[in-house]
Each structure stands twice: as structure tokens, then as C-alpha cells.
Amino acid sequence: ALQAKMSIPFSVAAVLARGALEEGNYADVDEPSILRLIARTELQSEPGLTAAFPAKQGAEILIGLRNGNTIHQRLDNVIAATPDEIRGRFRQAASDVIGDKRARDLEDLVDNCASLPDSRVIAARCRLEPAEQRLRPAS
């Protein structure tokens, strides 16, 4: 999943296939609809965007449709997420996996990590609870 997040072709294909930019795009890196789009992807540098880097970090996308039309979008500079946006995304992603209360507790631990005697507390808070054990009937 981490390699997929670092891959421009994968990320673009996943957004096109799923219609959203969300953490779930990286849950199944072998999803056929995404892989099909990656196979049709050509990644190129654009001289104007390259020249503006690193002061600006732009991107451009051209999508050729089956009907012959082309969708074209360009952003000359990607604006970094604000701290509030980053926290909001964290809260949503963490809540989806470990629940709201544990996500808030985890956020508090990270906010106050300088005062923790041991960082293992943070890792432990990230762990999922063991699956509920089922009793088998005696046979």
C-alpha cells in the first residue's frame, strides 16, 4: 500500500476507477479496474512545471475517453494541506479503523508525545483489538 501511495500512476488510476481520493483506494493494490488503467497510463514530465519546481509543485492530467473526447486539467501549484485538514483526515482514517474514542486518545498521545516515557504507548494504541473468540460446541 505504501508503494501504491508513492506511485503517481496508481494514485491517478485509483481515483479514476473509484471516483474518490480516499484511503480505501489503497486497500486492494491488485484491483483489476485500477491495474487496467495503469496499463494505459503514460507518465511524462512537462517542461514548464519542471522548471517551476520546487517553488511550485504543479500537475497536469489528460484523459482520453473512448468517445474520442479528452479531459484536461492543470494545476500550476498544489497547495499543501493545512494542519486542520491534516488532523481532519487523520481523525477520519483512524476512526474508521479503531473507532472515534481510540482515535481521539491516539491524537492526544501524539500531541503530547514529548512527555511520554516510552513511544510504545502510541504503537499499542494503534493496534486492533483481538477478534472476538468463538466457542465451538462440544462434539
Tab-separated table of N, CA and C in Angstrom:
chain	number	residue	atom	x	y	z
A	1	ALA	N	0.825	-1.203	0.000
A	1	ALA	CA	0.000	0.000	0.000
A	1	ALA	C	0.865	1.261	0.000
A	2	LEU	N	1.977	1.238	0.730
A	2	LEU	CA	2.835	2.422	0.757
A	2	LEU	C	3.425	2.692	-0.619
A	3	GLN	N	3.853	1.659	-1.313
A	3	GLN	CA	4.383	1.847	-2.662
A	3	GLN	C	3.302	2.393	-3.591
A	4	ALA	N	2.081	1.927	-3.443
A	4	ALA	CA	0.981	2.431	-4.269
A	4	ALA	C	0.737	3.913	-4.005
A	5	LYS	N	0.836	4.329	-2.735
A	5	LYS	CA	0.639	5.739	-2.395
A	5	LYS	C	1.717	6.615	-3.006
A	6	MET	N	2.897	6.079	-3.193
A	6	MET	CA	4.006	6.843	-3.773
A	6	MET	C	3.997	6.797	-5.304
A	7	SER	N	3.111	6.021	-5.869
A	7	SER	CA	3.044	5.853	-7.319
A	7	SER	C	2.007	6.799	-7.923
A	8	ILE	N	2.464	7.720	-8.747
A	8	ILE	CA	1.532	8.640	-9.417
A	8	ILE	C	0.558	7.853	-10.306
A	9	PRO	N	1.033	6.926	-11.164
A	9	PRO	CA	0.073	6.186	-11.994
A	9	PRO	C	-0.969	5.434	-11.176
A	10	PHE	N	-0.546	4.779	-10.076
A	10	PHE	CA	-1.517	4.059	-9.262
A	10	PHE	C	-2.524	5.025	-8.648
A	11	SER	N	-2.045	6.108	-8.069
A	11	SER	CA	-2.948	7.046	-7.397
A	11	SER	C	-3.966	7.648	-8.354
A	12	VAL	N	-3.513	8.051	-9.526
A	12	VAL	CA	-4.441	8.623	-10.511
A	12	VAL	C	-5.433	7.571	-10.984
A	13	ALA	N	-4.942	6.367	-11.288
A	13	ALA	CA	-5.832	5.299	-11.751
A	13	ALA	C	-6.860	4.938	-10.685
A	14	ALA	N	-6.437	4.902	-9.420
A	14	ALA	CA	-7.364	4.562	-8.336
A	14	ALA	C	-8.455	5.615	-8.193
A	15	VAL	N	-8.097	6.879	-8.309
A	15	VAL	CA	-9.106	7.944	-8.221
A	15	VAL	C	-10.080	7.835	-9.393
A	16	LEU	N	-9.574	7.581	-10.574
A	16	LEU	CA	-10.457	7.453	-11.738
A	16	LEU	C	-11.364	6.229	-11.611
A	17	ALA	N	-10.813	5.125	-11.150
A	17	ALA	CA	-11.603	3.889	-11.039
A	17	ALA	C	-12.649	3.975	-9.938
A	18	ARG	N	-12.315	4.624	-8.825
A	18	ARG	CA	-13.200	4.637	-7.664
A	18	ARG	C	-13.992	5.923	-7.510
A	19	GLY	N	-13.594	6.957	-8.243
A	19	GLY	CA	-14.348	8.212	-8.190
A	19	GLY	C	-14.117	9.033	-6.945
A	20	ALA	N	-13.054	8.745	-6.194
A	20	ALA	CA	-12.786	9.493	-4.963
A	20	ALA	C	-11.310	9.366	-4.603
A	21	LEU	N	-10.825	10.354	-3.886
A	21	LEU	CA	-9.481	10.304	-3.325
A	21	LEU	C	-9.645	9.989	-1.854
A	22	GLU	N	-9.381	8.715	-1.507
A	22	GLU	CA	-9.597	8.276	-0.130
A	22	GLU	C	-8.671	7.117	0.190
A	23	GLU	N	-8.502	6.857	1.458
A	23	GLU	CA	-7.599	5.812	1.928
A	23	GLU	C	-7.962	4.447	1.343
A	24	GLY	N	-9.249	4.183	1.141
A	24	GLY	CA	-9.698	2.906	0.598
A	24	GLY	C	-9.151	2.596	-0.782
A	25	ASN	N	-8.672	3.605	-1.498
A	25	ASN	CA	-8.098	3.382	-2.823
A	25	ASN	C	-6.877	2.464	-2.765
A	26	TYR	N	-6.253	2.373	-1.598
A	26	TYR	CA	-5.020	1.609	-1.460
A	26	TYR	C	-5.233	0.284	-0.729
A	27	ALA	N	-6.466	-0.091	-0.497
A	27	ALA	CA	-6.767	-1.319	0.233
A	27	ALA	C	-6.486	-2.561	-0.609
A	28	ASP	N	-6.734	-2.496	-1.907
A	28	ASP	CA	-6.530	-3.640	-2.796
A	28	ASP	C	-5.660	-3.190	-3.963
A	29	VAL	N	-4.357	-3.373	-3.829
A	29	VAL	CA	-3.441	-2.894	-4.865
A	29	VAL	C	-3.489	-3.749	-6.132
A	30	ASP	N	-4.222	-4.856	-6.088
A	30	ASP	CA	-4.364	-5.720	-7.270
A	30	ASP	C	-5.744	-5.608	-7.905
A	31	GLU	N	-6.476	-4.537	-7.610
A	31	GLU	CA	-7.814	-4.378	-8.161
A	31	GLU	C	-7.740	-4.262	-9.693
A	32	PRO	N	-8.416	-5.157	-10.419
A	32	PRO	CA	-8.301	-5.193	-11.877
A	32	PRO	C	-8.632	-3.868	-12.576
A	33	SER	N	-9.644	-3.155	-12.115
A	33	SER	CA	-10.003	-1.902	-12.791
A	33	SER	C	-8.890	-0.865	-12.664
A	34	ILE	N	-8.196	-0.859	-11.544
A	34	ILE	CA	-7.078	0.068	-11.357
A	34	ILE	C	-5.888	-0.375	-12.209
A	35	LEU	N	-5.576	-1.653	-12.180
A	35	LEU	CA	-4.444	-2.162	-12.958
A	35	LEU	C	-4.646	-1.943	-14.460
A	36	ARG	N	-5.887	-2.072	-14.916
A	36	ARG	CA	-6.201	-1.841	-16.332
A	36	ARG	C	-5.894	-0.389	-16.710
A	37	LEU	N	-6.257	0.551	-15.837
A	37	LEU	CA	-5.979	1.961	-16.107
A	37	LEU	C	-4.482	2.271	-16.042
A	38	ILE	N	-3.777	1.647	-15.100
A	38	ILE	CA	-2.331	1.856	-15.006
A	38	ILE	C	-1.653	1.418	-16.296
A	39	ALA	N	-2.094	0.297	-16.846
A	39	ALA	CA	-1.503	-0.209	-18.086
A	39	ALA	C	-1.677	0.771	-19.237
A	40	ARG	N	-2.673	1.621	-19.162
A	40	ARG	CA	-2.942	2.598	-20.220
A	40	ARG	C	-2.380	3.987	-19.883
A	41	THR	N	-1.634	4.075	-18.800
A	41	THR	CA	-1.118	5.355	-18.320
A	41	THR	C	0.275	5.620	-18.864
A	42	GLU	N	0.487	6.844	-19.271
A	42	GLU	CA	1.817	7.282	-19.694
A	42	GLU	C	2.184	8.500	-18.863
A	43	LEU	N	3.242	8.385	-18.110
A	43	LEU	CA	3.694	9.458	-17.231
A	43	LEU	C	4.793	10.230	-17.956
A	44	GLN	N	4.619	11.547	-18.053
A	44	GLN	CA	5.595	12.390	-18.741
A	44	GLN	C	5.886	13.620	-17.895
A	45	SER	N	7.088	14.150	-18.058
A	45	SER	CA	7.390	15.426	-17.416
A	45	SER	C	6.936	16.538	-18.364
A	46	GLU	N	6.576	17.665	-17.777
A	46	GLU	CA	6.148	18.824	-18.554
A	46	GLU	C	7.157	19.934	-18.269
A	47	PRO	N	7.847	20.441	-19.290
A	47	PRO	CA	8.948	21.383	-19.071
A	47	PRO	C	8.598	22.602	-18.209
A	48	GLY	N	7.444	23.192	-18.401
A	48	GLY	CA	7.063	24.363	-17.610
A	48	GLY	C	6.872	24.034	-16.140
A	49	LEU	N	6.221	22.916	-15.862
A	49	LEU	CA	6.026	22.506	-14.469
A	49	LEU	C	7.358	22.110	-13.831
A	50	THR	N	8.205	21.437	-14.593
A	50	THR	CA	9.512	21.037	-14.085
A	50	THR	C	10.365	22.261	-13.755
A	51	ALA	N	10.339	23.272	-14.610
A	51	ALA	CA	11.125	24.490	-14.384
A	51	ALA	C	10.665	25.234	-13.135
A	52	ALA	N	9.392	25.169	-12.822
A	52	ALA	CA	8.848	25.883	-11.656
A	52	ALA	C	9.146	25.174	-10.339
A	53	PHE	N	9.529	23.899	-10.405
A	53	PHE	CA	9.805	23.113	-9.210
A	53	PHE	C	11.151	23.518	-8.620
A	54	PRO	N	11.347	23.629	-7.340
A	54	PRO	CA	10.480	23.247	-6.240
A	54	PRO	C	9.617	24.389	-5.687
A	55	ALA	N	9.787	25.590	-6.222
A	55	ALA	CA	8.982	26.710	-5.711
A	55	ALA	C	7.492	26.431	-5.871
A	56	LYS	N	7.147	25.782	-6.958
A	56	LYS	CA	5.756	25.380	-7.195
A	56	LYS	C	5.748	23.904	-7.537
A	57	GLN	N	4.691	23.229	-7.130
A	57	GLN	CA	4.553	21.807	-7.422
A	57	GLN	C	3.241	21.591	-8.165
A	58	GLY	N	3.323	21.690	-9.457
A	58	GLY	CA	2.131	21.577	-10.276
A	58	GLY	C	1.936	20.188	-10.844
A	59	ALA	N	0.803	20.016	-11.482
A	59	ALA	CA	0.472	18.743	-12.125
A	59	ALA	C	-0.515	19.009	-13.249
A	60	GLU	N	-0.489	18.127	-14.219
A	60	GLU	CA	-1.411	18.222	-15.351
A	60	GLU	C	-1.839	16.812	-15.714
A	61	ILE	N	-3.093	16.680	-16.103
A	61	ILE	CA	-3.594	15.365	-16.490
A	61	ILE	C	-4.429	15.500	-17.749
A	62	LEU	N	-4.219	14.578	-18.665
A	62	LEU	CA	-5.016	14.478	-19.882
A	62	LEU	C	-5.590	13.072	-19.912
A	63	ILE	N	-6.894	12.974	-20.064
A	63	ILE	CA	-7.552	11.673	-20.085
A	63	ILE	C	-8.284	11.535	-21.412
A	64	GLY	N	-7.870	10.535	-22.185
A	64	GLY	CA	-8.542	10.252	-23.450
A	64	GLY	C	-9.705	9.300	-23.210
A	65	LEU	N	-10.884	9.721	-23.629
A	65	LEU	CA	-12.081	8.903	-23.445
A	65	LEU	C	-12.352	8.036	-24.668
A	66	ARG	N	-13.137	6.984	-24.491
A	66	ARG	CA	-13.465	6.080	-25.604
A	66	ARG	C	-14.161	6.794	-26.751
A	67	ASN	N	-14.930	7.836	-26.431
A	67	ASN	CA	-15.675	8.541	-27.486
A	67	ASN	C	-14.806	9.543	-28.245
A	68	GLY	N	-13.507	9.582	-27.923
A	68	GLY	CA	-12.586	10.470	-28.623
A	68	GLY	C	-12.363	11.813	-27.929
A	69	ASN	N	-13.201	12.147	-26.979
A	69	ASN	CA	-13.013	13.398	-26.237
A	69	ASN	C	-11.839	13.270	-25.274
A	70	THR	N	-11.300	14.413	-24.877
A	70	THR	CA	-10.199	14.455	-23.920
A	70	THR	C	-10.570	15.366	-22.765
A	71	ILE	N	-10.301	14.903	-21.567
A	71	ILE	CA	-10.468	15.728	-20.368
A	71	ILE	C	-9.081	16.230	-19.995
A	72	HIS	N	-8.972	17.526	-19.766
A	72	HIS	CA	-7.672	18.129	-19.453
A	72	HIS	C	-7.820	19.022	-18.233
A	73	GLN	N	-6.967	18.788	-17.259
A	73	GLN	CA	-6.931	19.637	-16.066
A	73	GLN	C	-5.472	19.925	-15.734
A	74	ARG	N	-5.230	21.144	-15.265
A	74	ARG	CA	-3.880	21.545	-14.884
A	74	ARG	C	-3.962	22.385	-13.625
A	75	LEU	N	-3.040	22.140	-12.740
A	75	LEU	CA	-2.924	22.927	-11.524
A	75	LEU	C	-1.459	23.336	-11.427
A	76	ASP	N	-1.196	24.644	-11.509
A	76	ASP	CA	0.185	25.119	-11.521
A	76	ASP	C	0.890	24.965	-10.181
A	77	ASN	N	0.112	24.885	-9.103
A	77	ASN	CA	0.727	24.703	-7.790
A	77	ASN	C	-0.256	24.000	-6.868
A	78	VAL	N	0.158	22.872	-6.359
A	78	VAL	CA	-0.645	22.138	-5.391
A	78	VAL	C	-0.433	22.810	-4.037
A	79	ILE	N	-1.498	23.250	-3.436
A	79	ILE	CA	-1.413	23.918	-2.143
A	79	ILE	C	-1.389	22.845	-1.053
A	80	ALA	N	-0.405	22.944	-0.183
A	80	ALA	CA	-0.275	21.964	0.894
A	80	ALA	C	-1.482	22.025	1.821
A	81	ALA	N	-1.814	20.895	2.373
A	81	ALA	CA	-2.922	20.822	3.331
A	81	ALA	C	-2.563	21.613	4.589
A	82	THR	N	-3.567	22.227	5.163
A	82	THR	CA	-3.367	22.961	6.417
A	82	THR	C	-3.287	21.963	7.569
A	83	PRO	N	-2.745	22.388	8.707
A	83	PRO	CA	-2.736	21.482	9.869
A	83	PRO	C	-4.136	20.974	10.232
A	84	ASP	N	-5.155	21.825	10.126
A	84	ASP	CA	-6.526	21.384	10.425
A	84	ASP	C	-7.001	20.328	9.428
A	85	GLU	N	-6.649	20.485	8.162
A	85	GLU	CA	-7.035	19.491	7.154
A	85	GLU	C	-6.326	18.159	7.408
A	86	ILE	N	-5.067	18.227	7.795
A	86	ILE	CA	-4.312	17.005	8.087
A	86	ILE	C	-4.912	16.285	9.287
A	87	ARG	N	-5.237	17.039	10.330
A	87	ARG	CA	-5.855	16.434	11.517
A	87	ARG	C	-7.226	15.836	11.175
A	88	GLY	N	-7.993	16.541	10.381
A	88	GLY	CA	-9.304	16.023	9.997
A	88	GLY	C	-9.200	14.720	9.237
A	89	ARG	N	-8.248	14.652	8.328
A	89	ARG	CA	-8.061	13.417	7.563
A	89	ARG	C	-7.587	12.291	8.479
A	90	PHE	N	-6.664	12.616	9.397
A	90	PHE	CA	-6.219	11.613	10.356
A	90	PHE	C	-7.391	11.096	11.182
A	91	ARG	N	-8.182	12.020	11.721
A	91	ARG	CA	-9.307	11.609	12.584
A	91	ARG	C	-10.248	10.673	11.848
A	92	GLN	N	-10.541	11.005	10.596
A	92	GLN	CA	-11.455	10.166	9.824
A	92	GLN	C	-10.852	8.789	9.569
A	93	ALA	N	-9.604	8.761	9.121
A	93	ALA	CA	-8.958	7.479	8.815
A	93	ALA	C	-8.802	6.629	10.071
A	94	ALA	N	-8.359	7.234	11.164
A	94	ALA	CA	-8.173	6.484	12.408
A	94	ALA	C	-9.510	6.011	12.961
A	95	SER	N	-10.523	6.866	12.933
A	95	SER	CA	-11.843	6.489	13.446
A	95	SER	C	-12.427	5.316	12.671
A	96	ASP	N	-12.190	5.301	11.369
A	96	ASP	CA	-12.700	4.209	10.541
A	96	ASP	C	-12.109	2.867	10.958
A	97	VAL	N	-10.891	2.882	11.488
A	97	VAL	CA	-10.208	1.632	11.827
A	97	VAL	C	-10.327	1.292	13.312
A	98	ILE	N	-10.091	2.276	14.187
A	98	ILE	CA	-10.043	1.961	15.627
A	98	ILE	C	-11.163	2.607	16.428
A	99	GLY	N	-12.049	3.328	15.782
A	99	GLY	CA	-13.176	3.947	16.488
A	99	GLY	C	-12.858	5.371	16.941
A	100	ASP	N	-13.917	6.145	17.158
A	100	ASP	CA	-13.767	7.566	17.491
A	100	ASP	C	-12.990	7.805	18.780
A	101	LYS	N	-13.364	7.103	19.839
A	101	LYS	CA	-12.717	7.358	21.136
A	101	LYS	C	-11.231	7.022	21.088
A	102	ARG	N	-10.898	5.863	20.548
A	102	ARG	CA	-9.485	5.485	20.471
A	102	ARG	C	-8.716	6.419	19.545
A	103	ALA	N	-9.359	6.909	18.489
A	103	ALA	CA	-8.695	7.866	17.590
A	103	ALA	C	-8.398	9.171	18.322
A	104	ARG	N	-9.354	9.649	19.126
A	104	ARG	CA	-9.123	10.880	19.911
A	104	ARG	C	-8.007	10.660	20.931
A	105	ASP	N	-8.020	9.500	21.581
A	105	ASP	CA	-6.964	9.181	22.551
A	105	ASP	C	-5.598	9.124	21.865
A	106	LEU	N	-5.549	8.527	20.687
A	106	LEU	CA	-4.302	8.438	19.930
A	106	LEU	C	-3.805	9.832	19.548
A	107	GLU	N	-4.711	10.673	19.095
A	107	GLU	CA	-4.336	12.036	18.737
A	107	GLU	C	-3.764	12.780	19.946
A	108	ASP	N	-4.386	12.609	21.105
A	108	ASP	CA	-3.877	13.241	22.337
A	108	ASP	C	-2.479	12.728	22.681
A	109	LEU	N	-2.277	11.421	22.524
A	109	LEU	CA	-0.952	10.865	22.804
A	109	LEU	C	0.109	11.466	21.885
A	110	VAL	N	-0.213	11.571	20.602
A	110	VAL	CA	0.744	12.140	19.648
A	110	VAL	C	0.992	13.614	19.968
A	111	ASP	N	-0.065	14.351	20.288
A	111	ASP	CA	0.102	15.768	20.640
A	111	ASP	C	1.025	15.949	21.830
A	112	ASN	N	1.013	15.007	22.742
A	112	ASN	CA	1.792	15.119	23.979
A	112	ASN	C	2.929	14.102	24.032
A	113	CYS	N	3.409	13.692	22.883
A	113	CYS	CA	4.409	12.619	22.845
A	113	CYS	C	5.724	13.005	23.530
A	114	ALA	N	6.032	14.272	23.595
A	114	ALA	CA	7.286	14.679	24.249
A	114	ALA	C	7.289	14.328	25.734
A	115	SER	N	6.118	14.208	26.311
A	115	SER	CA	6.055	13.898	27.745
A	115	SER	C	5.893	12.399	28.028
A	116	LEU	N	5.816	11.597	26.977
A	116	LEU	CA	5.670	10.151	27.179
A	116	LEU	C	7.010	9.525	27.558
A	117	PRO	N	7.010	8.635	28.519
A	117	PRO	CA	8.260	7.968	28.874
A	117	PRO	C	8.691	6.938	27.830
A	118	ASP	N	7.723	6.485	27.017
A	118	ASP	CA	8.006	5.399	26.083
A	118	ASP	C	7.049	5.525	24.891
A	119	SER	N	7.592	5.536	23.689
A	119	SER	CA	6.743	5.701	22.492
A	119	SER	C	5.943	4.447	22.156
A	120	ARG	N	6.223	3.331	22.811
A	120	ARG	CA	5.450	2.109	22.545
A	120	ARG	C	3.978	2.284	22.889
A	121	VAL	N	3.672	3.246	23.730
A	121	VAL	CA	2.282	3.527	24.093
A	121	VAL	C	1.490	3.907	22.842
A	122	ILE	N	2.109	4.687	21.964
A	122	ILE	CA	1.437	5.106	20.723
A	122	ILE	C	1.201	3.898	19.835
A	123	ALA	N	2.210	3.068	19.650
A	123	ALA	CA	2.058	1.872	18.810
A	123	ALA	C	0.980	0.952	19.358
A	124	ALA	N	0.947	0.796	20.668
A	124	ALA	CA	-0.065	-0.072	21.287
A	124	ALA	C	-1.469	0.469	21.035
A	125	ARG	N	-1.618	1.781	21.045
A	125	ARG	CA	-2.940	2.383	20.828
A	125	ARG	C	-3.417	2.188	19.386
A	126	CYS	N	-2.483	1.971	18.483
A	126	CYS	CA	-2.827	1.763	17.072
A	126	CYS	C	-3.276	0.340	16.768
A	127	ARG	N	-2.932	-0.593	17.636
A	127	ARG	CA	-3.273	-1.997	17.390
A	127	ARG	C	-4.774	-2.219	17.450
A	128	LEU	N	-5.228	-3.108	16.588
A	128	LEU	CA	-6.622	-3.505	16.616
A	128	LEU	C	-6.859	-4.437	17.788
A	129	GLU	N	-8.061	-4.401	18.302
A	129	GLU	CA	-8.426	-5.319	19.387
A	129	GLU	C	-8.469	-6.727	18.817
A	130	PRO	N	-8.114	-7.747	19.633
A	130	PRO	CA	-8.189	-9.126	19.133
A	130	PRO	C	-9.629	-9.461	18.715
A	131	ALA	N	-9.704	-10.240	17.675
A	131	ALA	CA	-11.037	-10.642	17.204
A	131	ALA	C	-11.759	-11.405	18.308
A	132	GLU	N	-13.038	-11.247	18.330
A	132	GLU	CA	-13.837	-11.923	19.343
A	132	GLU	C	-13.700	-13.435	19.166
A	133	GLN	N	-13.404	-14.124	20.256
A	133	GLN	CA	-13.222	-15.574	20.169
A	133	GLN	C	-14.592	-16.246	20.178
A	134	ARG	N	-14.716	-17.276	19.365
A	134	ARG	CA	-15.967	-18.018	19.314
A	134	ARG	C	-15.763	-19.372	19.976
A	135	LEU	N	-16.720	-19.748	20.773
A	135	LEU	CA	-16.666	-21.067	21.395
A	135	LEU	C	-17.257	-22.081	20.438
A	136	ARG	N	-16.558	-23.220	20.327
A	136	ARG	CA	-17.067	-24.295	19.495
A	136	ARG	C	-17.919	-25.210	20.338
A	137	PRO	N	-19.027	-25.656	19.811
A	137	PRO	CA	-19.825	-26.595	20.588
A	137	PRO	C	-19.074	-27.911	20.755
A	138	ALA	N	-19.261	-28.522	21.892
A	138	ALA	CA	-18.630	-29.813	22.147
A	138	ALA	C	-19.250	-30.844	21.214
A	139	SER	N	-18.419	-31.705	20.677
A	139	SER	CA	-18.961	-32.736	19.772
A	139	SER	C	-18.747	-34.101	20.324
